[in-house]
mmCIF file of C-alpha atoms in Angstrom:
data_model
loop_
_atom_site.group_PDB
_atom_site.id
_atom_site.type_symbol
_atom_site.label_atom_id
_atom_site.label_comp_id
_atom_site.label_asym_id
_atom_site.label_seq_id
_atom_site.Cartn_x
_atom_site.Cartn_y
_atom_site.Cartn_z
ATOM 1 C CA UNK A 1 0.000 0.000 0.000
ATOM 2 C CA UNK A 2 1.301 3.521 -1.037
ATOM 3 C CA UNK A 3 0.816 6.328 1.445
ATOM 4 C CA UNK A 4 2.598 9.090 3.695
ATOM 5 C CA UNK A 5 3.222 7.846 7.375
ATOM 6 C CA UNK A 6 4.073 9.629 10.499
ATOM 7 C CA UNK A 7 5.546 9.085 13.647
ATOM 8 C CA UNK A 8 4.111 9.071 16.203
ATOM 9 C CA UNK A 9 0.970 9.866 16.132
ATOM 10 C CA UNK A 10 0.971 11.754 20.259
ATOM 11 C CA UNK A 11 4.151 12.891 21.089
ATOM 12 C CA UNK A 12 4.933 14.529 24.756
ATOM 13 C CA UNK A 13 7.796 16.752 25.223
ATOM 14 C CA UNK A 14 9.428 18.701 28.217
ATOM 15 C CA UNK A 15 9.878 22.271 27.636
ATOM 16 C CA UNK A 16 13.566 23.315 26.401
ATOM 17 C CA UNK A 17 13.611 19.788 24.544
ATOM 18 C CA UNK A 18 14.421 19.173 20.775
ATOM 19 C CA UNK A 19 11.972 16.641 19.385
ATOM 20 C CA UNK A 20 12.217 15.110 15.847
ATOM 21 C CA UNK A 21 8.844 13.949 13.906
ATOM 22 C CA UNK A 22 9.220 11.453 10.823
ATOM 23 C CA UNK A 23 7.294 11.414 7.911
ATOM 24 C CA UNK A 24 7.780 8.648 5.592
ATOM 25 C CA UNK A 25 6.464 8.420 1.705
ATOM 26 C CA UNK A 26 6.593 5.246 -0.453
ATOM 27 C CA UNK A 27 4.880 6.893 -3.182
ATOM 28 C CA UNK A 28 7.885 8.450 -5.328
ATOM 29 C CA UNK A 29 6.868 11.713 -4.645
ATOM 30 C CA UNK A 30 9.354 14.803 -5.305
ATOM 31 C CA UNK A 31 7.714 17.658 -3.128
ATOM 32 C CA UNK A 32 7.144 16.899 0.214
ATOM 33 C CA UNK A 33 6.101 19.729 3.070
ATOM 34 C CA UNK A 34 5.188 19.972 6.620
ATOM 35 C CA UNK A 35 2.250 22.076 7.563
ATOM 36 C CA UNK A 36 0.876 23.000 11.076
ATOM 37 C CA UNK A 37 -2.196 23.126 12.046
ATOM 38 C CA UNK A 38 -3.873 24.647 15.476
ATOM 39 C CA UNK A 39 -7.855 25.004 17.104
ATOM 40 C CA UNK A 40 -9.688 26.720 14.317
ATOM 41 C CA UNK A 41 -7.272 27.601 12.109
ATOM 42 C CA UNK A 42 -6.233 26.817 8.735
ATOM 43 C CA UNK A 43 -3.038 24.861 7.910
ATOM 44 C CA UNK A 44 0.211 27.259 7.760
ATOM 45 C CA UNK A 45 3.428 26.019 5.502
ATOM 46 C CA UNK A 46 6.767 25.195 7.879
ATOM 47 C CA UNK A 47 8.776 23.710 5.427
ATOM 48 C CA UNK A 48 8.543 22.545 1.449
ATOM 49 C CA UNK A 49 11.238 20.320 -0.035
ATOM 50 C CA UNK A 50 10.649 19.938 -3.842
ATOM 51 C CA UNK A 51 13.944 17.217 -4.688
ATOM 52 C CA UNK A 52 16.493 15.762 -2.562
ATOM 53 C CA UNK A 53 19.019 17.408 -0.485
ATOM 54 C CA UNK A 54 17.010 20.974 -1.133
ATOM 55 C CA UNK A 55 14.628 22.453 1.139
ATOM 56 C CA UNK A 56 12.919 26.293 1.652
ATOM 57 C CA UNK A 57 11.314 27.897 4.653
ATOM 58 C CA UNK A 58 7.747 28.209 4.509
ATOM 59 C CA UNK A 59 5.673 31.346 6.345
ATOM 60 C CA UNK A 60 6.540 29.868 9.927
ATOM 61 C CA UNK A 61 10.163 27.947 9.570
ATOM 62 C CA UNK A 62 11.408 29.919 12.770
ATOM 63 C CA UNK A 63 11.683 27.218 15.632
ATOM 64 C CA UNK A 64 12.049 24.239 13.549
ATOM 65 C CA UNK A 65 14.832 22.630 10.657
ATOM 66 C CA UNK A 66 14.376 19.920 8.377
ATOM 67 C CA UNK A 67 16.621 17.463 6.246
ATOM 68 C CA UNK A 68 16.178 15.718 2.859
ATOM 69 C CA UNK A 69 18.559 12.843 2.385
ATOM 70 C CA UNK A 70 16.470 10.562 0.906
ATOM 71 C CA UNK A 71 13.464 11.126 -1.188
ATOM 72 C CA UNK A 72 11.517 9.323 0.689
ATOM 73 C CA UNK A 73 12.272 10.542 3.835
ATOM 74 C CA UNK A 74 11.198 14.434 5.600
ATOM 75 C CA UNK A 75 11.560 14.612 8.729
ATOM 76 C CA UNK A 76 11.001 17.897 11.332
ATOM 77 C CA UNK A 77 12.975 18.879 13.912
ATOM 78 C CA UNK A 78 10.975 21.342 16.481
ATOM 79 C CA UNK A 79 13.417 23.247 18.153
ATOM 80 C CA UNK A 80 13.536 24.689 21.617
ATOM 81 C CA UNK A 81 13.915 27.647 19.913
ATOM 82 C CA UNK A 82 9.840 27.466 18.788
ATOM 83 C CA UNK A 83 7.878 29.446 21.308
ATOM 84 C CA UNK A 84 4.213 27.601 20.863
ATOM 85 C CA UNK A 85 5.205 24.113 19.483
ATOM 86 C CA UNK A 86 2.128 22.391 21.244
ATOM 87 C CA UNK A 87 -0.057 21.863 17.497
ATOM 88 C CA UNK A 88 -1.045 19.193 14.968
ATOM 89 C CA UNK A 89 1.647 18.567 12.176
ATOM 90 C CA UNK A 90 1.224 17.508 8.315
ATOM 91 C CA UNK A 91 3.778 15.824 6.492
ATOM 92 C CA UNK A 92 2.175 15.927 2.673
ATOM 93 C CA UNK A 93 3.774 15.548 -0.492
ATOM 94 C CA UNK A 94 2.883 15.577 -4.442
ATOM 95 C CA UNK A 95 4.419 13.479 -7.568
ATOM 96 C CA UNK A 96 5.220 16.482 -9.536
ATOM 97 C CA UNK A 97 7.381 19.832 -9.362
ATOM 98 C CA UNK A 98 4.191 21.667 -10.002
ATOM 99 C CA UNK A 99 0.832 23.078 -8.662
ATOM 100 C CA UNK A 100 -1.442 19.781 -7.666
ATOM 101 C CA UNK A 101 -3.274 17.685 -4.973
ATOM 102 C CA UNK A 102 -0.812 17.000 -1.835
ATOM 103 C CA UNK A 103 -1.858 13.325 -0.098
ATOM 104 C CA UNK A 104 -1.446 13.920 3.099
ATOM 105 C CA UNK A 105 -0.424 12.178 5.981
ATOM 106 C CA UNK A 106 -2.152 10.926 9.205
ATOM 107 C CA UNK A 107 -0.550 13.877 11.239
ATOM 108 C CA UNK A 108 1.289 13.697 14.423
ATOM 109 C CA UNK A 109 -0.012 15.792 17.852
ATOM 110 C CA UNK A 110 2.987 17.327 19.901
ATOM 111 C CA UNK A 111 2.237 18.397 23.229
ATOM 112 C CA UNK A 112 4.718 20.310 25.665
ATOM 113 C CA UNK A 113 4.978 19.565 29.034
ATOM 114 C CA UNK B 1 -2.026 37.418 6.378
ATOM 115 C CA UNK B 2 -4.826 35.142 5.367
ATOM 116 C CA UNK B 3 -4.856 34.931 1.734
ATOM 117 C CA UNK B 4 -8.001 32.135 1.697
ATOM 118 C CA UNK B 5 -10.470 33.494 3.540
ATOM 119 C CA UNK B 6 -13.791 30.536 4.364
ATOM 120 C CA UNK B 7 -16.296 32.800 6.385
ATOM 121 C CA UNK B 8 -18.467 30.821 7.615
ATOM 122 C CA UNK B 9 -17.177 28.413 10.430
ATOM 123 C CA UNK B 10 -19.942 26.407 10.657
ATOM 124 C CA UNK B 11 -22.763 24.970 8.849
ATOM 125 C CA UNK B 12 -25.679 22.540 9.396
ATOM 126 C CA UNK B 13 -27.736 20.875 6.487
ATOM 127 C CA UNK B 14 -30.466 18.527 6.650
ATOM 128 C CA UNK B 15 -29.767 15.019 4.921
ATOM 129 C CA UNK B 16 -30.584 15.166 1.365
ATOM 130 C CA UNK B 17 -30.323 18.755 0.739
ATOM 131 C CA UNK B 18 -28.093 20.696 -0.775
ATOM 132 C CA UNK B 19 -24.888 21.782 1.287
ATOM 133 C CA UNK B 20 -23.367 24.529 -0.073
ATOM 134 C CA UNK B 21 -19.880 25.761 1.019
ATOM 135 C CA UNK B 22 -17.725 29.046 0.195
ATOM 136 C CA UNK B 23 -14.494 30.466 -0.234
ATOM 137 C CA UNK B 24 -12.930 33.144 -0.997
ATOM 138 C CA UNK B 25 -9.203 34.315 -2.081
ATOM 139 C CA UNK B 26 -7.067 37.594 -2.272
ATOM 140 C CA UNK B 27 -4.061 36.620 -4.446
ATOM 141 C CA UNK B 28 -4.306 36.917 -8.005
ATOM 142 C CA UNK B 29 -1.357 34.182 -8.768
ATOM 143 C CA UNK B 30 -3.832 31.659 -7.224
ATOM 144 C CA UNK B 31 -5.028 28.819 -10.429
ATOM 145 C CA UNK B 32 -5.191 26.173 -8.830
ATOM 146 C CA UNK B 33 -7.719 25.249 -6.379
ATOM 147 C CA UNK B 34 -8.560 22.618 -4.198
ATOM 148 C CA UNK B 35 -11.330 20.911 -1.515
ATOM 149 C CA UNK B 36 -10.073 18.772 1.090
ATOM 150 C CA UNK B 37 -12.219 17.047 3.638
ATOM 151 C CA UNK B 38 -10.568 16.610 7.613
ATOM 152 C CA UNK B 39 -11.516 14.825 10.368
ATOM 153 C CA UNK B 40 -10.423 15.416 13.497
ATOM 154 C CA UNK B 41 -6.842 13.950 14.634
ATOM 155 C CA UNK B 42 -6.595 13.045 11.325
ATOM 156 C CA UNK B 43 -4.441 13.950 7.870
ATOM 157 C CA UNK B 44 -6.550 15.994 5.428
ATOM 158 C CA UNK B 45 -8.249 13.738 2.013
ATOM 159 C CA UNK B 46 -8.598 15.594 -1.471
ATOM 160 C CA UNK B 47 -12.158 15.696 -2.371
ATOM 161 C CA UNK B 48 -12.544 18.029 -6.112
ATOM 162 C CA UNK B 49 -9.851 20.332 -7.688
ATOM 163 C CA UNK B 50 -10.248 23.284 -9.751
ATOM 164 C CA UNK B 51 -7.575 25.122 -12.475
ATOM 165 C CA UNK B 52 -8.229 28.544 -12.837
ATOM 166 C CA UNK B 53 -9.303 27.963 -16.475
ATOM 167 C CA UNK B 54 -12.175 26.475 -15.673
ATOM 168 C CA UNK B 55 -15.444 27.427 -14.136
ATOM 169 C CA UNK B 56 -16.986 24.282 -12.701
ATOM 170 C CA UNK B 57 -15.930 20.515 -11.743
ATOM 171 C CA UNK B 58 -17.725 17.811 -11.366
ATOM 172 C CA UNK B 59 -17.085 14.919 -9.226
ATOM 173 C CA UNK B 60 -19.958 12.839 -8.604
ATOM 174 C CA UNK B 61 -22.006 14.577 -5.415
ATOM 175 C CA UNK B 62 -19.383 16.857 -5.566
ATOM 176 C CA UNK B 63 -19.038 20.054 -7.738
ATOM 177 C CA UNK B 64 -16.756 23.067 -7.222
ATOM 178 C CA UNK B 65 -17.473 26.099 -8.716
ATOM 179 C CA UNK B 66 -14.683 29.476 -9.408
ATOM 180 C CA UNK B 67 -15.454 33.106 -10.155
ATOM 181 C CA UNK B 68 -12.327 34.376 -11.083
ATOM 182 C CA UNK B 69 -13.624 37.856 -11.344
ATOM 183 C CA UNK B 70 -15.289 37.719 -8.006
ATOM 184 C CA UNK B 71 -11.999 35.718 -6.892
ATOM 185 C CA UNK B 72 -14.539 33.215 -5.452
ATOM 186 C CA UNK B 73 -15.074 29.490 -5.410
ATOM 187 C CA UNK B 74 -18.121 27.277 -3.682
ATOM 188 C CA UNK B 75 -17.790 23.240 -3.120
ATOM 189 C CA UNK B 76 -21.616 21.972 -3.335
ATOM 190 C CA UNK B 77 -22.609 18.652 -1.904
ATOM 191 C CA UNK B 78 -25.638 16.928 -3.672
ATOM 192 C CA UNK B 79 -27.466 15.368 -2.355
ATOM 193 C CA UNK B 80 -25.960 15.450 1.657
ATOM 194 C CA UNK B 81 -25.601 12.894 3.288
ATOM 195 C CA UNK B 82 -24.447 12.376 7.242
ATOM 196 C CA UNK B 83 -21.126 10.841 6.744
ATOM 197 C CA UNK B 84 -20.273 14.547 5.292
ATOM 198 C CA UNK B 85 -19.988 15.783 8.467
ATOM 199 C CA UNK B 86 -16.484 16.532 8.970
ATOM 200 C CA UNK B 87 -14.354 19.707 8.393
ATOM 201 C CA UNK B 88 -13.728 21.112 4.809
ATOM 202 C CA UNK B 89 -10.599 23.366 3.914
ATOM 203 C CA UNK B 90 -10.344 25.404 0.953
ATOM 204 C CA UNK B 91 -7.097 25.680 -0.324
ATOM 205 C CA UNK B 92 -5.132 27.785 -3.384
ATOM 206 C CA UNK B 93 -1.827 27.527 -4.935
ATOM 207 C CA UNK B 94 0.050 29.502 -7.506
ATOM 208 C CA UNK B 95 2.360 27.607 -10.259
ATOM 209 C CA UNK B 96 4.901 30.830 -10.110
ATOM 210 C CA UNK B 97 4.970 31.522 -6.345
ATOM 211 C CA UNK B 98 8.147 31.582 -3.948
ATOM 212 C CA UNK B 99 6.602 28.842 -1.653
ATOM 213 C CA UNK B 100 6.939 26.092 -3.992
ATOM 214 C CA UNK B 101 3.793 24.513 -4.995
ATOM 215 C CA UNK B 102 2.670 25.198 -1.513
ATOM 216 C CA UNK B 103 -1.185 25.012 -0.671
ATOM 217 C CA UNK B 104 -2.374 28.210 1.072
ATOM 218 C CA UNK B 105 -5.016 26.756 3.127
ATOM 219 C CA UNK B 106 -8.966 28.786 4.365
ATOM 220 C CA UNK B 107 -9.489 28.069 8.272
ATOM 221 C CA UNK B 108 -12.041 25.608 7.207
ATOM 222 C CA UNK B 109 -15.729 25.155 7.338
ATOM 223 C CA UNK B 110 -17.510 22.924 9.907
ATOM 224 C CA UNK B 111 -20.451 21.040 8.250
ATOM 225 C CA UNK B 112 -22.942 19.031 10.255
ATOM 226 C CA UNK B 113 -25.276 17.107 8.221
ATOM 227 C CA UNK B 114 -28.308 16.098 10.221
ATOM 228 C CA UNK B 115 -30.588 12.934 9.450
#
């Protein structure tokens, strides 16, 4: 089965701590992003990677860092350094360099502690 | 600055009838359009898509509508049905943008169908 999957799906952190989430795609996408979401708001772009070992900041990148070794492979790294990191994150990704639907994974929830 | 704007947070529909849900946007560059469909604790699912040279989609139940002039697009469910109760985000992108192919996403609509 194809998909996007994340891990984990609740995650507890202690303020002050760095805390990595994965987000895994089998589906030989190039673009893959993380998006945040929080009560009653709309998703907001962290980070977008559209190929391997290249990556931009999206409209909220301050707090967290990403990597993109593999293709397959995104994950997040929320920082101490992100003042409100307690939210619901979205690893998606699409097949092409180009405007399109994003599948989207099943989302992790970070709390802090 | 919210660039997809979905007014209305909430909306309740009797089963069968016609749900009708709107959107509006702010940035020109937008032509691409898309419905997605969330439950809670859960990852977003793509319901209908719209390109910018278009007017309407069809997708079964499911038709999306885009005024380009009025920079405006609707998602209308026919005929509703209770398991369409769930939380639907309108969202834009722009092919020449410098966010990628990033989807600017509306706060999202509430819809609670009622049997």
């Amino acid at each position: 089965d194809g998909g996007i999957t994340q891990s984990p799906k609740y995650l507890f952190r202690k303020e002050g701590q760095n805390v990595t989430l994965s987000c895994e795609q089998n589906l030989n996408h190039d673009a893959m992003y993380w998006y945040r979401q929080d009560p009653g708001q709309g998703l907001r772009l962290i980070y977008y990677s559209q190929i391997v070992n290249d990556f931009q900041k999206g409209d909220i990148a301050e707090g967290y860092s990403v990597s993109r070794e593999k293709k397959e492979s995104f994950p997040l790294t929320v920082t101490s350094a992100q003042k409100n990191p307690t939210a619901f994150y979205l690893c998606a990704s699409n097949p092409d360099r180009d405007v399109g639907e994003q599948f989207f994974g099943p989302g992790t929830r970070l709390t802090v502690l | 600055d919210q660039q997809v704007k979905q007014n209305s947070p909430s909306l309740s529909v009797q089963e069968g009838r016609i749900s009708i849900l709107n959107c509006d946007y702010t940035n020109s560059m937008f032509d691409y359009f898309l419905w997605y469909k969330k439950y809670p604790a859960e990852g977003p699912t793509f319901l209908i898509s719209i390109s910018s040279i278009k007017d309407k989609n069809e997708d079964g139940r499911f038709t999306v509508f885009l005024n380009k002039s009025a920079k405006h697009l609707s998602l209308h469910i026919v005929p509703s049905q209770p398991g369409d109760s769930a939380v639907y985000f309108c969202a834009a992108s722009a092919k020449y943008s410098n966010s990628g192919y990033a989807l600017n996403f509306g706060k999202g609509t509430s819809l609670l169908v009622t049997p």
